[in-house]
Amino acid sequence: MTPFNAPAVFRPRDPDAPAWDAATFEAHLREQGKSYHIHHPFNVMLNTGRATPEQIRGWVANRFYYQIAIPVKDAAVLSNCPDREVRREWIQRILDHDGFEFRAPDGAVVRDEGGIEAWIRLGLAVGLTREEITDLRHVVPAVRFAVDAYVNFARHAPWQEAVCSSLTELFAPEIHKQRLATWPEHYAWIDAEGLSYFRNRVSQARRDVEQGLAVTLGHFRTREQQERALEILRFKLDILWAMNDAMAQRYGVNP
Amino acid sequence: MTPFNAPAVFRPRDPDAPAWDAATFEAHLREQGKSYHIHHPFNVMLNTGRATPEQIRGWVANRFYYQIAIPVKDAAVLSNCPDREVRREWIQRILDHDGFEFRAPDGAVVRDEGGIEAWIRLGLAVGLTREEITDLRHVVPAVRFAVDAYVNFARHAPWQEAVCSSLTELFAPEIHKQRLATWPEHYAWIDAEGLSYFRNRVSQARRDVEQGLAVTLGHFRTREQQERALEILRFKLDILWAMNDAMAQRYGVNP
């Protein structure tokens, strides 16, 4: 892995130490939640009711770039993964985001508009137009670069490392629940229907994390590999944090 | 595109000529079927009843490597494609090959074992074990290299070019129907259940080709682009032909 394919500089602190058992390794992974962007000043502002409509619109429009990257990133995982059983589960993530419409043999139609469309409807609910969301005019360059770093990593890293990088989903249900709990109170002007993306993701993220965690615990076995996994998770946390930094700089953080 | 990402050497014969209309362009694409591996001596041998059980087993075991490459190739297309509408259709190909099991909101389960599993059952029907199919022990190096060239192209080419390369599906229903028509007669020792892969693909390939053709006719608009599309299709035909060459060399062609 070159310096241009982050996480760039991996120096295991204690490569010769014995491997952690699965419970300890998982605890170390979960401990990284201390750096989750739930603690970023920009996110804290959003979820404590101190954001203006303009700041909320800015956040929704910028975060859309992350949303549309997710199925592309997940397809990269599929494309690097020779294990059909893993692919059969992982593909659900793409269906969740892109949506689908299947016709069952009995003629019944099963459809889901998908997370990207749900995000657009969040955007409409906060006062953006579909056009200004989907043409990406509001996306701050540093947000784009951070998201692209994630997709680029998933394209070029071994698929198990890309799976590991998805483990910020460990911390996602909490941030979605926080939004669901605080936004209707603080931002009564936002149609509650617009928040359905957050509702859907609470259960989807829980299911996704089971698979991601199983792959990670199974693949990273030596201490050096386990430390590498922590490094990858920190890299992904950095991406989410950097997105918030860029939005804070563009839209400001109210006291 | 470098010489190491085939189709390597593209020299449009008549780049300044006016573009073909859609019907003429499609006719030129279909005309390439003259080089489809349905005409390869090894395939002709298989489908006219002159193959030994060993030759049939060799073909099934080698072609398995192509089968397992298909969803990986299709995931590469997804991963390079920013158009959600295209992805929502294209993902069906991965589901077709990998299989799926969905639980509808009413609790009904929709499942499909998928084309890779159907191919393994073809292998079992011709006398191979699951292990010797899936561990790829019979795969001839030149077959592997040809298939890898296809996956590599799909990874690195623009997604519309990868879609174009899939258009050998224009010719696939014919070869599957030929197998269904001739194998039960010539090879009565093969359980007819084992041929279900071919049955499934006749209708799937027809549906797939509609999407592939629509993308190709829409994307390659100038004469130079249209000639490039023909070149890409010929590259893919070369892959299928080279696979048959390699199997002919390994297993022989009976007179």
XYZ file of C-alpha atoms in Angstrom:
510
model
C 0.000 0.000 0.000
C 1.472 3.305 -1.059
C 1.328 6.574 0.889
C -1.341 7.633 -1.614
C -3.737 4.931 -0.592
C -4.616 5.760 2.981
C -4.422 4.700 5.758
C -0.962 5.544 4.693
C 1.466 5.127 7.488
C 0.877 2.038 9.523
C 3.349 1.448 12.310
C 2.130 -1.283 14.618
C 2.881 -0.250 18.142
C 3.352 -3.735 19.447
C 3.424 -6.227 16.558
C 5.076 -9.003 18.570
C 2.569 -8.903 21.396
C 0.142 -11.809 21.521
C -3.096 -11.412 19.594
C -6.098 -10.082 21.494
C -8.952 -12.514 21.971
C -12.086 -11.676 19.969
C -13.844 -9.877 22.840
C -10.824 -7.677 23.590
C -10.285 -6.918 19.904
C -13.954 -5.952 19.525
C -13.709 -3.770 22.637
C -10.712 -1.963 21.090
C -12.687 -1.413 17.893
C -15.675 -0.050 19.811
C -13.406 2.177 21.857
C -12.583 4.124 18.673
C -16.109 5.529 18.902
C -14.570 8.253 21.040
C -13.458 9.817 17.737
C -16.814 9.412 15.992
C -18.134 12.606 14.435
C -21.045 12.507 16.841
C -18.611 14.531 19.006
C -17.679 17.030 16.271
C -18.700 20.622 17.135
C -20.598 20.941 13.852
C -22.610 17.789 14.550
C -23.176 18.772 18.181
C -24.517 22.098 16.941
C -26.891 20.329 14.536
C -28.233 17.954 17.147
C -28.647 20.487 19.954
C -30.871 22.802 17.950
C -28.338 25.569 17.386
C -28.164 25.262 13.602
C -29.772 27.694 11.181
C -31.797 26.414 8.218
C -28.828 27.352 6.012
C -26.445 25.222 8.088
C -28.842 22.272 8.000
C -29.260 22.627 4.250
C -25.493 22.805 3.855
C -25.050 19.652 5.876
C -27.733 17.714 3.965
C -26.412 18.824 0.576
C -22.803 17.961 1.435
C -23.583 14.680 3.089
C -25.450 13.697 -0.091
C -22.045 13.240 -1.725
C -21.253 10.606 0.902
C -24.625 8.922 0.329
C -24.097 8.499 -3.397
C -20.575 7.172 -2.807
C -21.776 4.329 -0.600
C -23.168 1.951 -3.256
C -20.126 2.634 -5.459
C -17.878 1.794 -2.497
C -19.883 -1.334 -1.738
C -19.723 -2.446 -5.364
C -15.938 -2.094 -5.123
C -16.005 -4.479 -2.155
C -18.086 -6.956 -4.170
C -15.776 -6.601 -7.124
C -12.728 -7.427 -4.995
C -14.361 -10.297 -3.134
C -14.114 -13.842 -4.492
C -16.329 -15.264 -1.714
C -19.857 -15.723 -3.031
C -21.377 -16.106 0.440
C -19.968 -12.761 1.501
C -21.155 -11.132 -1.717
C -24.670 -12.496 -1.274
C -24.911 -10.645 2.036
C -22.944 -7.555 1.080
C -25.089 -6.818 -1.985
C -27.943 -5.956 0.383
C -26.145 -2.700 1.145
C -26.284 -1.647 -2.496
C -29.958 -2.561 -2.701
C -30.577 -0.565 0.493
C -29.040 2.572 -0.978
C -29.967 2.358 -4.643
C -33.404 0.880 -4.023
C -34.910 -1.923 -6.083
C -38.069 -3.266 -7.602
C -38.479 -7.037 -7.855
C -41.298 -9.041 -9.266
C -41.786 -12.273 -7.329
C -42.734 -15.432 -9.223
C -46.340 -14.958 -8.024
C -46.407 -11.515 -9.627
C -46.158 -9.596 -6.354
C -43.887 -6.564 -6.574
C -41.437 -5.842 -3.790
C -39.950 -2.374 -3.967
C -37.869 0.015 -1.912
C -37.049 3.546 -3.044
C -33.642 3.217 -1.379
C -31.529 5.373 0.896
C -30.332 7.820 -1.755
C -33.904 8.738 -2.645
C -34.776 8.945 1.058
C -31.878 11.371 1.493
C -33.162 13.507 -1.391
C -36.514 13.624 0.389
C -34.726 14.782 3.526
C -33.204 17.511 1.355
C -36.620 18.535 0.043
C -37.937 18.617 3.622
C -35.206 21.054 4.692
C -35.902 23.344 1.742
C -33.461 22.281 -0.958
C -34.588 21.503 -4.500
C -33.929 18.082 -6.025
C -31.776 19.743 -8.632
C -29.466 21.563 -6.250
C -29.001 18.355 -4.265
C -28.245 16.067 -7.192
C -26.048 18.446 -9.194
C -23.717 18.643 -6.178
C -23.343 22.432 -6.461
C -23.073 22.842 -2.688
C -20.479 20.143 -2.111
C -17.348 21.611 -0.536
C -14.125 20.372 -2.199
C -12.679 19.002 1.054
C -15.857 16.964 1.583
C -15.487 15.513 -1.890
C -11.825 14.656 -1.303
C -12.565 12.942 2.006
C -15.352 10.836 0.499
C -13.232 10.026 -2.541
C -10.480 8.806 -0.214
C -12.951 6.282 1.185
C -14.053 5.027 -2.252
C -10.455 4.916 -3.416
C -9.464 2.854 -0.396
C -12.309 0.390 -1.031
C -11.279 0.037 -4.663
C -7.638 -0.759 -3.956
C -7.450 -2.354 -0.518
C -8.112 -6.051 0.107
C -11.855 -6.468 0.510
C -11.541 -7.435 4.163
C -9.868 -4.083 4.842
C -12.658 -2.271 3.022
C -15.151 -4.196 5.146
C -13.267 -3.165 8.272
C -13.421 0.462 7.192
C -17.226 0.227 7.180
C -17.245 -0.419 10.923
C -18.065 3.180 11.749
C -21.551 1.669 11.458
C -20.900 0.421 14.983
C -21.556 3.985 16.061
C -24.190 4.993 13.508
C -27.420 3.891 15.216
C -26.632 6.252 18.096
C -26.186 9.300 15.865
C -29.335 8.498 13.883
C -31.341 8.045 17.069
C -29.998 11.348 18.340
C -31.222 13.074 15.169
C -34.623 11.408 15.437
C -34.891 12.460 19.079
C -33.767 16.081 18.746
C -34.626 17.346 15.273
C -38.435 17.292 15.554
C -38.178 19.294 18.771
C -35.587 21.841 17.610
C -36.538 22.088 13.965
C -40.317 21.865 13.871
C -40.205 23.477 10.416
C -38.800 20.218 8.966
C -41.540 17.791 7.903
C -41.023 14.686 10.082
C -41.572 12.520 6.992
C -38.240 13.820 5.775
C -36.449 11.996 8.597
C -37.310 8.511 7.351
C -33.728 7.957 6.175
C -32.573 8.055 9.802
C -35.362 5.697 10.887
C -34.480 3.127 8.200
C -30.787 3.228 8.967
C -31.122 2.434 12.666
C -32.080 -1.185 11.918
C -30.086 -1.494 8.674
C -26.880 -0.330 10.358
C -27.332 -2.879 13.148
C -27.669 -5.703 10.639
C -24.763 -4.454 8.526
C -22.460 -4.206 11.495
C -22.965 -7.863 12.352
C -21.520 -8.920 9.016
C -18.741 -6.344 9.058
C -17.713 -7.309 12.551
C -17.738 -11.046 11.766
C -15.462 -10.505 8.752
C -13.121 -8.245 10.714
C -12.834 -10.483 13.776
C -12.242 -13.473 11.494
C -9.683 -11.881 9.198
C -7.438 -9.796 11.452
C -5.927 -12.490 13.667
C -2.401 -11.541 14.702
C -1.725 -8.563 16.913
C -0.147 -6.721 13.994
C -3.254 -7.334 11.874
C -5.522 -6.282 14.734
C -3.624 -3.035 15.122
C -3.897 -2.544 11.386
C -7.686 -2.955 11.712
C -7.781 -0.230 14.360
C -5.738 1.988 12.039
C -8.214 1.400 9.209
C -11.154 2.224 11.454
C -9.414 5.414 12.585
C -8.825 6.311 8.933
C -12.559 6.006 8.297
C -13.343 8.027 11.412
C -10.960 10.676 10.078
C -12.961 10.803 6.845
C -16.211 11.506 8.664
C -14.499 14.023 10.943
C -12.814 15.810 8.020
C -16.182 16.145 6.294
C -17.506 17.906 9.385
C -14.396 20.109 9.597
C -14.952 21.209 6.007
C -18.624 21.962 6.624
C -17.815 23.818 9.845
C -15.384 25.978 7.933
C -17.857 26.686 5.141
C -21.006 27.190 7.210
C -19.608 28.165 10.613
C -20.362 26.782 14.062
C -22.735 28.822 16.213
C -21.890 29.219 19.903
C -5.901 3.265 -22.281
C -2.533 1.520 -22.276
C -1.521 -1.458 -24.390
C -1.887 -3.523 -21.229
C -5.583 -2.854 -20.949
C -7.059 -4.537 -23.990
C -8.567 -3.900 -26.506
C -5.147 -2.505 -26.934
C -4.693 -1.108 -30.374
C -7.670 0.798 -31.626
C -7.284 2.352 -35.041
C -10.602 3.599 -36.376
C -10.812 2.742 -40.025
C -12.935 5.669 -40.983
C -13.205 8.109 -38.059
C -14.352 11.046 -40.180
C -17.198 9.181 -41.843
C -20.663 10.144 -40.672
C -22.068 8.192 -37.731
C -24.198 5.159 -38.501
C -27.851 5.426 -37.564
C -28.902 3.203 -34.672
C -30.225 0.368 -36.853
C -27.043 0.230 -38.941
C -24.828 0.399 -35.846
C -26.802 -2.444 -34.248
C -26.539 -4.457 -37.459
C -22.744 -4.008 -37.396
C -22.671 -5.178 -33.782
C -24.780 -8.248 -34.588
C -22.613 -9.003 -37.581
C -19.709 -9.698 -35.209
C -21.529 -12.883 -34.263
C -19.660 -14.487 -37.125
C -16.714 -14.712 -34.714
C -18.737 -16.078 -31.799
C -17.280 -19.227 -30.261
C -20.359 -21.119 -31.367
C -18.229 -21.633 -34.487
C -15.100 -22.778 -32.664
C -14.128 -26.369 -33.496
C -14.082 -27.305 -29.808
C -17.617 -25.991 -29.311
C -18.833 -27.584 -32.560
C -17.432 -30.870 -31.315
C -19.271 -30.479 -27.984
C -22.591 -29.667 -29.595
C -22.520 -32.320 -32.313
C -22.052 -35.208 -29.945
C -18.408 -35.955 -30.706
C -17.027 -35.104 -27.265
C -15.891 -37.700 -24.739
C -16.986 -37.418 -21.101
C -13.458 -36.201 -20.304
C -13.725 -33.393 -22.846
C -17.118 -32.362 -21.512
C -15.805 -32.398 -17.953
C -12.802 -30.352 -19.047
C -15.061 -27.783 -20.670
C -17.403 -27.529 -17.677
C -14.518 -27.249 -15.198
C -12.727 -24.580 -17.230
C -15.797 -22.579 -18.060
C -16.520 -22.444 -14.315
C -13.700 -19.928 -14.039
C -15.620 -17.672 -16.415
C -18.822 -18.171 -14.433
C -17.270 -17.047 -11.153
C -15.702 -14.027 -12.857
C -19.049 -12.698 -14.096
C -20.425 -11.234 -10.842
C -17.001 -9.773 -10.046
C -16.948 -8.172 -13.497
C -20.494 -6.896 -13.057
C -19.655 -5.447 -9.648
C -16.776 -3.591 -11.331
C -19.308 -2.066 -13.735
C -21.495 -1.012 -10.787
C -18.503 0.394 -8.997
C -17.563 2.558 -11.980
C -21.101 3.710 -12.722
C -22.432 6.904 -11.120
C -25.896 6.429 -12.669
C -28.241 4.946 -10.080
C -30.881 3.961 -12.653
C -28.327 1.914 -14.577
C -27.039 0.311 -11.374
C -30.554 -0.649 -10.292
C -30.903 -2.703 -13.476
C -27.349 -3.948 -13.717
C -27.341 -5.398 -10.196
C -29.815 -8.028 -11.417
C -26.911 -9.736 -13.179
C -25.049 -10.215 -9.914
C -28.176 -11.539 -8.242
C -28.673 -13.911 -11.190
C -25.198 -15.378 -10.800
C -24.626 -15.285 -7.054
C -28.226 -16.121 -6.151
C -30.157 -14.461 -3.366
C -32.649 -14.977 -0.616
C -35.007 -12.139 0.228
C -37.676 -11.924 2.833
C -40.592 -9.836 1.634
C -42.374 -7.573 4.124
C -45.199 -10.148 4.322
C -42.670 -12.794 5.400
C -42.628 -14.636 2.071
C -39.167 -15.779 1.034
C -38.005 -15.302 -2.550
C -34.874 -17.251 -3.360
C -32.751 -18.259 -6.321
C -29.714 -20.498 -6.002
C -28.034 -18.496 -8.778
C -26.113 -19.326 -11.925
C -22.836 -20.288 -10.237
C -24.579 -22.948 -8.180
C -26.493 -24.089 -11.284
C -23.146 -24.452 -13.066
C -21.777 -26.541 -10.202
C -24.814 -28.798 -10.584
C -24.016 -29.110 -14.264
C -20.540 -30.162 -13.180
C -21.946 -32.776 -10.819
C -24.205 -34.060 -13.625
C -21.207 -34.583 -15.924
C -19.289 -36.487 -13.246
C -17.128 -33.879 -11.546
C -17.064 -33.448 -7.780
C -17.969 -30.101 -6.209
C -14.462 -29.899 -4.828
C -12.636 -30.344 -8.110
C -14.886 -27.718 -9.725
C -14.549 -25.079 -7.032
C -10.832 -25.496 -6.305
C -10.153 -24.691 -9.993
C -7.608 -27.509 -10.324
C -8.581 -28.167 -13.937
C -8.453 -24.572 -15.109
C -5.923 -24.167 -17.917
C -3.666 -21.106 -17.452
C -4.618 -19.580 -20.809
C -8.299 -19.816 -19.859
C -7.545 -17.984 -16.634
C -5.598 -15.265 -18.445
C -8.360 -14.726 -21.007
C -11.034 -14.421 -18.308
C -8.807 -12.177 -16.216
C -8.381 -9.892 -19.243
C -12.154 -9.445 -19.274
C -12.382 -8.629 -15.567
C -9.395 -6.316 -15.838
C -11.004 -4.470 -18.725
C -14.245 -4.026 -16.781
C -12.338 -2.689 -13.785
C -10.409 -0.053 -15.697
C -12.488 0.918 -18.718
C -15.326 3.455 -18.587
C -18.437 1.602 -17.497
C -20.139 2.102 -20.860
C -17.249 0.257 -22.534
C -17.554 -2.581 -20.036
C -21.269 -2.721 -20.802
C -20.473 -2.869 -24.516
C -18.108 -5.769 -23.918
C -20.994 -7.748 -22.447
C -22.795 -7.714 -25.784
C -21.641 -11.196 -26.685
C -24.931 -11.915 -24.919
C -26.493 -11.001 -28.251
C -25.342 -14.400 -29.417
C -25.707 -16.398 -26.216
C -29.343 -17.565 -26.427
C -28.487 -19.397 -29.664
C -25.576 -21.331 -28.137
C -27.587 -22.231 -25.036
C -30.505 -23.418 -27.157
C -28.102 -25.498 -29.230
C -26.825 -27.176 -26.070
C -30.359 -27.822 -24.830
C -31.318 -29.282 -28.206
C -28.306 -31.531 -28.741
C -26.886 -32.609 -25.395
C -29.822 -34.766 -24.217
C -29.685 -36.655 -27.514
C -25.904 -37.089 -27.736
C -25.052 -37.363 -24.064
C -27.917 -39.335 -22.531
C -25.615 -40.130 -19.594
C -25.915 -36.523 -18.379
C -28.908 -35.989 -16.093
C -31.126 -33.459 -17.918
C -31.608 -31.635 -14.600
C -27.978 -30.628 -14.889
C -28.782 -28.473 -17.921
C -30.942 -25.995 -16.036
C -28.198 -23.341 -16.242
C -28.672 -23.204 -20.018
C -32.462 -23.042 -19.664
C -32.277 -20.121 -17.224
C -29.838 -18.178 -19.341
C -31.936 -18.187 -22.505
C -34.420 -15.717 -21.023
C -31.941 -13.925 -18.753
C -29.561 -13.222 -21.653
C -32.411 -11.789 -23.735
C -33.336 -9.383 -20.948
C -29.694 -8.457 -20.275
C -28.981 -7.713 -23.891
C -31.775 -5.138 -24.043
C -30.078 -3.049 -21.378
C -26.575 -3.545 -22.794
C -27.706 -2.595 -26.265
C -29.580 0.504 -25.077
C -26.476 1.755 -23.225
C -24.209 1.020 -26.184
C -26.437 2.607 -28.827
C -26.871 5.648 -26.576
C -23.229 6.127 -25.626
C -21.233 5.447 -28.796
C -22.507 8.220 -31.064
C -19.787 9.337 -33.467
C -18.421 7.027 -36.126
C -15.118 6.783 -34.265
C -16.930 5.791 -31.077
C -19.062 3.282 -32.960
C -15.959 1.673 -34.428
C -14.475 1.597 -30.966
C -17.582 -0.281 -29.795
C -17.084 -2.878 -32.525
C -13.464 -3.213 -31.444
C -14.526 -3.790 -27.853
C -17.039 -6.419 -28.899
C -14.371 -8.160 -30.968
C -12.040 -8.071 -27.949
C -14.702 -9.887 -25.918
C -15.282 -12.382 -28.730
C -11.521 -12.990 -28.729
C -11.697 -13.822 -25.032
C -14.342 -16.487 -25.554
C -12.513 -17.828 -28.599
C -9.164 -17.951 -26.770
C -10.774 -19.927 -23.957
C -11.884 -22.504 -26.513
C -8.436 -22.532 -28.137
C -6.865 -23.291 -24.775
C -9.335 -26.085 -24.040
C -8.893 -27.537 -27.528
C -5.171 -27.650 -26.957
C -5.513 -29.276 -23.556
C -8.288 -31.754 -24.320
C -8.000 -32.175 -28.087
C -10.640 -31.926 -30.803
C -12.009 -35.204 -32.127
C -12.555 -35.507 -35.885
